[in-house]
């Protein structure tokens, strides 16, 4: 059973609008979360992270929100740009996992010009 | 340039023919890991290594072997590949976590697309 879920396999958004990518987790031992972005024929690259002691982390156009009680996090991209079109992976870890992360299945974002 | 390199990038082989996918990093990272990416399943960990001569199984280790004789290299070995090992493979590295609550981002290689016929 997947511990990290991204229930939307794909998402299309108009350029300039907000993109919201969602991630749910089941393991309450997770206390650190990352988002990775992946372009075709490239490896994933780190985008933004959040620790469970926070409920929000912002980096430029990217903001991650964490709702611990709901075991839910979301990535907001504002404004969305065509270059944001990629697959986004949510990943989670915790003290018991050391440096290992559990990845979700990914959401493919298409930003339409 | 700090990077993780993998070779080959593409490989088509036949069932049972042993192969090795190499992975090398130039960032002096202690931690290295192998993942496979399959549609709908995301990245699943195969094996990881916390340092030289220290390796452990991930979630899907069956049919794979690894070794960590040098800090920079972490090859993935398929002794007898089968068609269900057709996948996209990624190697990653990071610093080993230093303190409680400290997690380090992983740097990924460009991927190796393997097809086993």
PDB file of C-alpha atoms in Angstrom:
ATOM      1  CA  UNK A   1       0.000   0.000   0.000  1.00  0.00           C
ATOM      2  CA  UNK A   2       1.430   3.367  -1.006  1.00  0.00           C
ATOM      3  CA  UNK A   3       2.440   5.516   1.935  1.00  0.00           C
ATOM      4  CA  UNK A   4       2.662   8.652  -0.204  1.00  0.00           C
ATOM      5  CA  UNK A   5      -0.162   9.306  -2.634  1.00  0.00           C
ATOM      6  CA  UNK A   6      -0.632  11.815  -5.399  1.00  0.00           C
ATOM      7  CA  UNK A   7      -4.139  11.133  -6.575  1.00  0.00           C
ATOM      8  CA  UNK A   8      -4.039  13.348  -9.639  1.00  0.00           C
ATOM      9  CA  UNK A   9      -1.898  11.754 -12.351  1.00  0.00           C
ATOM     10  CA  UNK A  10      -2.121  14.905 -14.427  1.00  0.00           C
ATOM     11  CA  UNK A  11      -3.117  18.552 -14.212  1.00  0.00           C
ATOM     12  CA  UNK A  12      -3.507  21.254 -16.851  1.00  0.00           C
ATOM     13  CA  UNK A  13      -3.385  24.943 -15.990  1.00  0.00           C
ATOM     14  CA  UNK A  14      -3.423  28.123 -18.021  1.00  0.00           C
ATOM     15  CA  UNK A  15      -0.268  30.222 -18.014  1.00  0.00           C
ATOM     16  CA  UNK A  16      -0.391  32.897 -15.307  1.00  0.00           C
ATOM     17  CA  UNK A  17      -2.901  31.019 -13.166  1.00  0.00           C
ATOM     18  CA  UNK A  18      -2.234  29.084  -9.977  1.00  0.00           C
ATOM     19  CA  UNK A  19      -1.212  25.410 -10.061  1.00  0.00           C
ATOM     20  CA  UNK A  20      -2.050  23.339  -6.989  1.00  0.00           C
ATOM     21  CA  UNK A  21      -0.530  19.885  -6.680  1.00  0.00           C
ATOM     22  CA  UNK A  22      -1.674  17.673  -3.836  1.00  0.00           C
ATOM     23  CA  UNK A  23      -0.027  14.933  -1.822  1.00  0.00           C
ATOM     24  CA  UNK A  24      -1.391  12.724   0.955  1.00  0.00           C
ATOM     25  CA  UNK A  25       0.534  10.436   3.273  1.00  0.00           C
ATOM     26  CA  UNK A  26      -0.510   7.692   5.626  1.00  0.00           C
ATOM     27  CA  UNK A  27       2.479   7.277   7.933  1.00  0.00           C
ATOM     28  CA  UNK A  28       2.313   9.587  10.954  1.00  0.00           C
ATOM     29  CA  UNK A  29       6.072   9.035  11.499  1.00  0.00           C
ATOM     30  CA  UNK A  30       6.858  11.192   8.466  1.00  0.00           C
ATOM     31  CA  UNK A  31       8.100  14.606   9.570  1.00  0.00           C
ATOM     32  CA  UNK A  32       9.906  15.991   6.535  1.00  0.00           C
ATOM     33  CA  UNK A  33       8.596  16.460   3.029  1.00  0.00           C
ATOM     34  CA  UNK A  34      10.100  17.461  -0.285  1.00  0.00           C
ATOM     35  CA  UNK A  35       8.899  18.221  -3.757  1.00  0.00           C
ATOM     36  CA  UNK A  36      10.954  17.237  -6.775  1.00  0.00           C
ATOM     37  CA  UNK A  37      10.460  18.328 -10.356  1.00  0.00           C
ATOM     38  CA  UNK A  38      11.318  16.116 -13.302  1.00  0.00           C
ATOM     39  CA  UNK A  39      11.670  17.026 -16.967  1.00  0.00           C
ATOM     40  CA  UNK A  40      11.725  14.304 -19.667  1.00  0.00           C
ATOM     41  CA  UNK A  41      15.104  12.602 -20.108  1.00  0.00           C
ATOM     42  CA  UNK A  42      16.451  14.195 -16.930  1.00  0.00           C
ATOM     43  CA  UNK A  43      16.691  13.150 -13.306  1.00  0.00           C
ATOM     44  CA  UNK A  44      14.440  14.690 -10.646  1.00  0.00           C
ATOM     45  CA  UNK A  45      15.659  17.971  -9.178  1.00  0.00           C
ATOM     46  CA  UNK A  46      14.879  19.285  -5.719  1.00  0.00           C
ATOM     47  CA  UNK A  47      12.308  22.069  -5.620  1.00  0.00           C
ATOM     48  CA  UNK A  48      11.213  22.853  -2.072  1.00  0.00           C
ATOM     49  CA  UNK A  49      10.908  21.190   1.326  1.00  0.00           C
ATOM     50  CA  UNK A  50       8.996  21.545   4.567  1.00  0.00           C
ATOM     51  CA  UNK A  51       9.526  20.240   8.062  1.00  0.00           C
ATOM     52  CA  UNK A  52       6.616  19.185  10.251  1.00  0.00           C
ATOM     53  CA  UNK A  53       7.360  22.007  12.672  1.00  0.00           C
ATOM     54  CA  UNK A  54       6.102  24.413  10.004  1.00  0.00           C
ATOM     55  CA  UNK A  55       2.840  24.635   8.092  1.00  0.00           C
ATOM     56  CA  UNK A  56       4.125  26.729   5.220  1.00  0.00           C
ATOM     57  CA  UNK A  57       7.344  27.277   3.316  1.00  0.00           C
ATOM     58  CA  UNK A  58       7.765  29.713   0.472  1.00  0.00           C
ATOM     59  CA  UNK A  59      10.423  30.075  -2.204  1.00  0.00           C
ATOM     60  CA  UNK A  60       9.667  32.566  -4.942  1.00  0.00           C
ATOM     61  CA  UNK A  61       6.705  31.355  -6.969  1.00  0.00           C
ATOM     62  CA  UNK A  62       6.579  28.063  -5.055  1.00  0.00           C
ATOM     63  CA  UNK A  63       4.825  27.550  -1.724  1.00  0.00           C
ATOM     64  CA  UNK A  64       4.306  24.287   0.102  1.00  0.00           C
ATOM     65  CA  UNK A  65       1.567  23.949   2.706  1.00  0.00           C
ATOM     66  CA  UNK A  66       1.452  21.180   5.288  1.00  0.00           C
ATOM     67  CA  UNK A  67      -1.664  20.082   7.166  1.00  0.00           C
ATOM     68  CA  UNK A  68      -0.428  17.499   9.673  1.00  0.00           C
ATOM     69  CA  UNK A  69      -3.813  16.623  11.095  1.00  0.00           C
ATOM     70  CA  UNK A  70      -5.083  15.766   7.620  1.00  0.00           C
ATOM     71  CA  UNK A  71      -1.741  14.217   6.577  1.00  0.00           C
ATOM     72  CA  UNK A  72      -1.876  16.390   3.494  1.00  0.00           C
ATOM     73  CA  UNK A  73       0.482  18.742   1.742  1.00  0.00           C
ATOM     74  CA  UNK A  74       0.136  20.847  -1.347  1.00  0.00           C
ATOM     75  CA  UNK A  75       2.454  22.693  -3.695  1.00  0.00           C
ATOM     76  CA  UNK A  76       1.242  26.027  -5.065  1.00  0.00           C
ATOM     77  CA  UNK A  77       2.877  27.594  -8.100  1.00  0.00           C
ATOM     78  CA  UNK A  78       1.922  31.204  -8.731  1.00  0.00           C
ATOM     79  CA  UNK A  79       1.977  32.367 -11.450  1.00  0.00           C
ATOM     80  CA  UNK A  80       2.363  29.209 -13.505  1.00  0.00           C
ATOM     81  CA  UNK A  81       4.714  29.385 -16.475  1.00  0.00           C
ATOM     82  CA  UNK A  82       5.113  27.047 -19.470  1.00  0.00           C
ATOM     83  CA  UNK A  83       8.566  26.080 -18.160  1.00  0.00           C
ATOM     84  CA  UNK A  84       6.855  24.629 -15.081  1.00  0.00           C
ATOM     85  CA  UNK A  85       5.450  21.827 -17.235  1.00  0.00           C
ATOM     86  CA  UNK A  86       7.002  18.697 -15.731  1.00  0.00           C
ATOM     87  CA  UNK A  87       6.271  15.748 -13.466  1.00  0.00           C
ATOM     88  CA  UNK A  88       6.213  16.661  -9.782  1.00  0.00           C
ATOM     89  CA  UNK A  89       7.021  14.082  -7.120  1.00  0.00           C
ATOM     90  CA  UNK A  90       6.144  14.417  -3.471  1.00  0.00           C
ATOM     91  CA  UNK A  91       8.549  12.641  -1.070  1.00  0.00           C
ATOM     92  CA  UNK A  92       8.431  12.016   2.676  1.00  0.00           C
ATOM     93  CA  UNK A  93      10.846  10.935   5.351  1.00  0.00           C
ATOM     94  CA  UNK A  94      11.147  10.642   9.103  1.00  0.00           C
ATOM     95  CA  UNK A  95      13.577   9.938  11.887  1.00  0.00           C
ATOM     96  CA  UNK A  96      13.274   6.181  11.463  1.00  0.00           C
ATOM     97  CA  UNK A  97      13.982   6.431   7.747  1.00  0.00           C
ATOM     98  CA  UNK A  98      17.404   8.045   8.055  1.00  0.00           C
ATOM     99  CA  UNK A  99      18.252   9.615   4.729  1.00  0.00           C
ATOM    100  CA  UNK A 100      15.708   7.473   2.836  1.00  0.00           C
ATOM    101  CA  UNK A 101      12.657   9.041   1.269  1.00  0.00           C
ATOM    102  CA  UNK A 102       9.355   7.509   0.165  1.00  0.00           C
ATOM    103  CA  UNK A 103       8.164   8.953  -3.122  1.00  0.00           C
ATOM    104  CA  UNK A 104       4.661   9.395  -4.473  1.00  0.00           C
ATOM    105  CA  UNK A 105       3.698   8.343  -8.021  1.00  0.00           C
ATOM    106  CA  UNK A 106       3.976  11.864  -9.417  1.00  0.00           C
ATOM    107  CA  UNK A 107       1.654  14.395 -11.057  1.00  0.00           C
ATOM    108  CA  UNK A 108       2.248  15.594 -14.589  1.00  0.00           C
ATOM    109  CA  UNK A 109       1.649  19.345 -14.809  1.00  0.00           C
ATOM    110  CA  UNK A 110       0.996  20.982 -18.163  1.00  0.00           C
ATOM    111  CA  UNK A 111       0.985  24.754 -18.257  1.00  0.00           C
ATOM    112  CA  UNK A 112      -0.773  25.937 -21.385  1.00  0.00           C
ATOM    113  CA  UNK A 113       0.310  29.194 -23.048  1.00  0.00           C
TER     114      UNK A 113
ATOM    115  CA  UNK B   1      30.306  20.904 -11.813  1.00  0.00           C
ATOM    116  CA  UNK B   2      28.650  18.933  -9.021  1.00  0.00           C
ATOM    117  CA  UNK B   3      26.851  16.013 -10.564  1.00  0.00           C
ATOM    118  CA  UNK B   4      25.746  12.403 -10.511  1.00  0.00           C
ATOM    119  CA  UNK B   5      26.545  10.494 -13.682  1.00  0.00           C
ATOM    120  CA  UNK B   6      25.087   7.209 -14.884  1.00  0.00           C
ATOM    121  CA  UNK B   7      26.146   4.916 -17.696  1.00  0.00           C
ATOM    122  CA  UNK B   8      24.784   3.772 -19.986  1.00  0.00           C
ATOM    123  CA  UNK B   9      21.832   6.105 -20.528  1.00  0.00           C
ATOM    124  CA  UNK B  10      20.024   3.574 -22.672  1.00  0.00           C
ATOM    125  CA  UNK B  11      20.394  -0.196 -22.777  1.00  0.00           C
ATOM    126  CA  UNK B  12      18.537  -2.970 -24.558  1.00  0.00           C
ATOM    127  CA  UNK B  13      19.500  -6.460 -23.518  1.00  0.00           C
ATOM    128  CA  UNK B  14      18.159  -9.995 -23.424  1.00  0.00           C
ATOM    129  CA  UNK B  15      16.941 -12.120 -20.558  1.00  0.00           C
ATOM    130  CA  UNK B  16      19.729 -13.624 -18.478  1.00  0.00           C
ATOM    131  CA  UNK B  17      22.620 -11.550 -19.768  1.00  0.00           C
ATOM    132  CA  UNK B  18      24.393  -9.975 -16.804  1.00  0.00           C
ATOM    133  CA  UNK B  19      24.720  -6.212 -16.862  1.00  0.00           C
ATOM    134  CA  UNK B  20      26.028  -3.385 -14.720  1.00  0.00           C
ATOM    135  CA  UNK B  21      24.804   0.193 -14.586  1.00  0.00           C
ATOM    136  CA  UNK B  22      27.432   2.522 -13.199  1.00  0.00           C
ATOM    137  CA  UNK B  23      26.815   5.528 -10.973  1.00  0.00           C
ATOM    138  CA  UNK B  24      29.370   8.077  -9.895  1.00  0.00           C
ATOM    139  CA  UNK B  25      29.134  11.308  -7.891  1.00  0.00           C
ATOM    140  CA  UNK B  26      31.731  14.041  -7.398  1.00  0.00           C
ATOM    141  CA  UNK B  27      30.237  15.717  -4.316  1.00  0.00           C
ATOM    142  CA  UNK B  28      31.877  13.513  -1.664  1.00  0.00           C
ATOM    143  CA  UNK B  29      28.455  12.337  -0.536  1.00  0.00           C
ATOM    144  CA  UNK B  30      28.234   9.498   1.949  1.00  0.00           C
ATOM    145  CA  UNK B  31      24.740   8.382   0.981  1.00  0.00           C
ATOM    146  CA  UNK B  32      23.864   6.858  -2.394  1.00  0.00           C
ATOM    147  CA  UNK B  33      20.737   5.131  -3.584  1.00  0.00           C
ATOM    148  CA  UNK B  34      19.183   3.394  -6.586  1.00  0.00           C
ATOM    149  CA  UNK B  35      15.555   3.827  -7.644  1.00  0.00           C
ATOM    150  CA  UNK B  36      13.405   2.495 -10.404  1.00  0.00           C
ATOM    151  CA  UNK B  37      10.573   4.522 -11.887  1.00  0.00           C
ATOM    152  CA  UNK B  38       7.536   2.767 -13.310  1.00  0.00           C
ATOM    153  CA  UNK B  39       4.239   4.294 -14.512  1.00  0.00           C
ATOM    154  CA  UNK B  40       1.819   4.908 -11.666  1.00  0.00           C
ATOM    155  CA  UNK B  41       4.310   3.747  -9.051  1.00  0.00           C
ATOM    156  CA  UNK B  42       6.694   6.670  -8.817  1.00  0.00           C
ATOM    157  CA  UNK B  43      10.233   6.129  -7.600  1.00  0.00           C
ATOM    158  CA  UNK B  44      10.800   2.942  -5.656  1.00  0.00           C
ATOM    159  CA  UNK B  45      14.040   2.377  -3.815  1.00  0.00           C
ATOM    160  CA  UNK B  46      16.092  -0.676  -4.780  1.00  0.00           C
ATOM    161  CA  UNK B  47      19.211  -0.428  -2.592  1.00  0.00           C
ATOM    162  CA  UNK B  48      20.983   2.273  -0.689  1.00  0.00           C
ATOM    163  CA  UNK B  49      24.377   2.824   0.873  1.00  0.00           C
ATOM    164  CA  UNK B  50      25.223   4.938   3.885  1.00  0.00           C
ATOM    165  CA  UNK B  51      28.968   4.821   3.234  1.00  0.00           C
ATOM    166  CA  UNK B  52      31.756   2.690   1.797  1.00  0.00           C
ATOM    167  CA  UNK B  53      31.094  -1.021   2.341  1.00  0.00           C
ATOM    168  CA  UNK B  54      27.702  -0.274   3.965  1.00  0.00           C
ATOM    169  CA  UNK B  55      24.685  -1.193   1.852  1.00  0.00           C
ATOM    170  CA  UNK B  56      21.104  -2.162   2.600  1.00  0.00           C
ATOM    171  CA  UNK B  57      17.953  -3.231   0.800  1.00  0.00           C
ATOM    172  CA  UNK B  58      15.258  -0.813  -0.197  1.00  0.00           C
ATOM    173  CA  UNK B  59      11.680  -1.648  -1.080  1.00  0.00           C
ATOM    174  CA  UNK B  60      12.296  -3.657  -4.268  1.00  0.00           C
ATOM    175  CA  UNK B  61      15.735  -5.338  -4.041  1.00  0.00           C
ATOM    176  CA  UNK B  62      14.881  -8.680  -5.669  1.00  0.00           C
ATOM    177  CA  UNK B  63      17.009  -9.400  -8.727  1.00  0.00           C
ATOM    178  CA  UNK B  64      19.536  -6.650  -8.030  1.00  0.00           C
ATOM    179  CA  UNK B  65      22.926  -6.374  -6.368  1.00  0.00           C
ATOM    180  CA  UNK B  66      25.053  -3.387  -5.460  1.00  0.00           C
ATOM    181  CA  UNK B  67      28.522  -2.703  -4.159  1.00  0.00           C
ATOM    182  CA  UNK B  68      30.181   0.320  -2.578  1.00  0.00           C
ATOM    183  CA  UNK B  69      33.925  -0.135  -2.685  1.00  0.00           C
ATOM    184  CA  UNK B  70      34.660   3.541  -3.208  1.00  0.00           C
ATOM    185  CA  UNK B  71      32.811   6.555  -1.904  1.00  0.00           C
ATOM    186  CA  UNK B  72      32.109   8.029  -5.328  1.00  0.00           C
ATOM    187  CA  UNK B  73      30.831   4.885  -7.098  1.00  0.00           C
ATOM    188  CA  UNK B  74      27.727   2.793  -6.542  1.00  0.00           C
ATOM    189  CA  UNK B  75      27.136   0.314  -9.400  1.00  0.00           C
ATOM    190  CA  UNK B  76      23.850  -1.546  -9.857  1.00  0.00           C
ATOM    191  CA  UNK B  77      24.230  -5.145 -10.987  1.00  0.00           C
ATOM    192  CA  UNK B  78      21.595  -7.321 -12.610  1.00  0.00           C
ATOM    193  CA  UNK B  79      23.003 -10.852 -12.539  1.00  0.00           C
ATOM    194  CA  UNK B  80      20.209 -12.369 -14.642  1.00  0.00           C
ATOM    195  CA  UNK B  81      17.910  -9.658 -15.991  1.00  0.00           C
ATOM    196  CA  UNK B  82      14.273 -10.463 -16.661  1.00  0.00           C
ATOM    197  CA  UNK B  83      11.602  -8.536 -18.620  1.00  0.00           C
ATOM    198  CA  UNK B  84       9.995  -7.270 -15.383  1.00  0.00           C
ATOM    199  CA  UNK B  85      13.181  -5.304 -14.763  1.00  0.00           C
ATOM    200  CA  UNK B  86      12.484  -3.173 -17.795  1.00  0.00           C
ATOM    201  CA  UNK B  87      12.305   0.271 -16.244  1.00  0.00           C
ATOM    202  CA  UNK B  88      13.857   3.705 -15.852  1.00  0.00           C
ATOM    203  CA  UNK B  89      16.604   3.659 -13.233  1.00  0.00           C
ATOM    204  CA  UNK B  90      17.920   6.590 -11.231  1.00  0.00           C
ATOM    205  CA  UNK B  91      20.937   6.863  -9.000  1.00  0.00           C
ATOM    206  CA  UNK B  92      20.961   9.532  -6.286  1.00  0.00           C
ATOM    207  CA  UNK B  93      23.365  10.815  -3.667  1.00  0.00           C
ATOM    208  CA  UNK B  94      23.293  13.105  -0.666  1.00  0.00           C
ATOM    209  CA  UNK B  95      25.126  13.996   2.469  1.00  0.00           C
ATOM    210  CA  UNK B  96      24.314  11.675   5.321  1.00  0.00           C
ATOM    211  CA  UNK B  97      22.031  13.329   7.862  1.00  0.00           C
ATOM    212  CA  UNK B  98      24.007  14.870  10.687  1.00  0.00           C
ATOM    213  CA  UNK B  99      21.549  15.586  13.460  1.00  0.00           C
ATOM    214  CA  UNK B 100      18.081  14.593  14.480  1.00  0.00           C
ATOM    215  CA  UNK B 101      15.533  16.212  12.207  1.00  0.00           C
ATOM    216  CA  UNK B 102      18.152  17.071   9.613  1.00  0.00           C
ATOM    217  CA  UNK B 103      17.376  15.732   6.146  1.00  0.00           C
ATOM    218  CA  UNK B 104      19.426  16.423   3.064  1.00  0.00           C
ATOM    219  CA  UNK B 105      18.106  16.712  -0.467  1.00  0.00           C
ATOM    220  CA  UNK B 106      19.114  13.974  -2.839  1.00  0.00           C
ATOM    221  CA  UNK B 107      20.840  14.760  -6.129  1.00  0.00           C
ATOM    222  CA  UNK B 108      19.767  12.532  -8.987  1.00  0.00           C
ATOM    223  CA  UNK B 109      21.552  11.258 -12.051  1.00  0.00           C
ATOM    224  CA  UNK B 110      19.995  11.618 -15.525  1.00  0.00           C
ATOM    225  CA  UNK B 111      18.554   8.108 -15.554  1.00  0.00           C
ATOM    226  CA  UNK B 112      19.171   4.831 -17.408  1.00  0.00           C
ATOM    227  CA  UNK B 113      16.403   3.409 -19.517  1.00  0.00           C
ATOM    228  CA  UNK B 114      16.713  -0.371 -19.518  1.00  0.00           C
ATOM    229  CA  UNK B 115      14.777  -2.739 -21.746  1.00  0.00           C
ATOM    230  CA  UNK B 116      15.048  -6.480 -21.159  1.00  0.00           C
ATOM    231  CA  UNK B 117      13.710  -8.601 -24.030  1.00  0.00           C
TER     232      UNK B 117
END
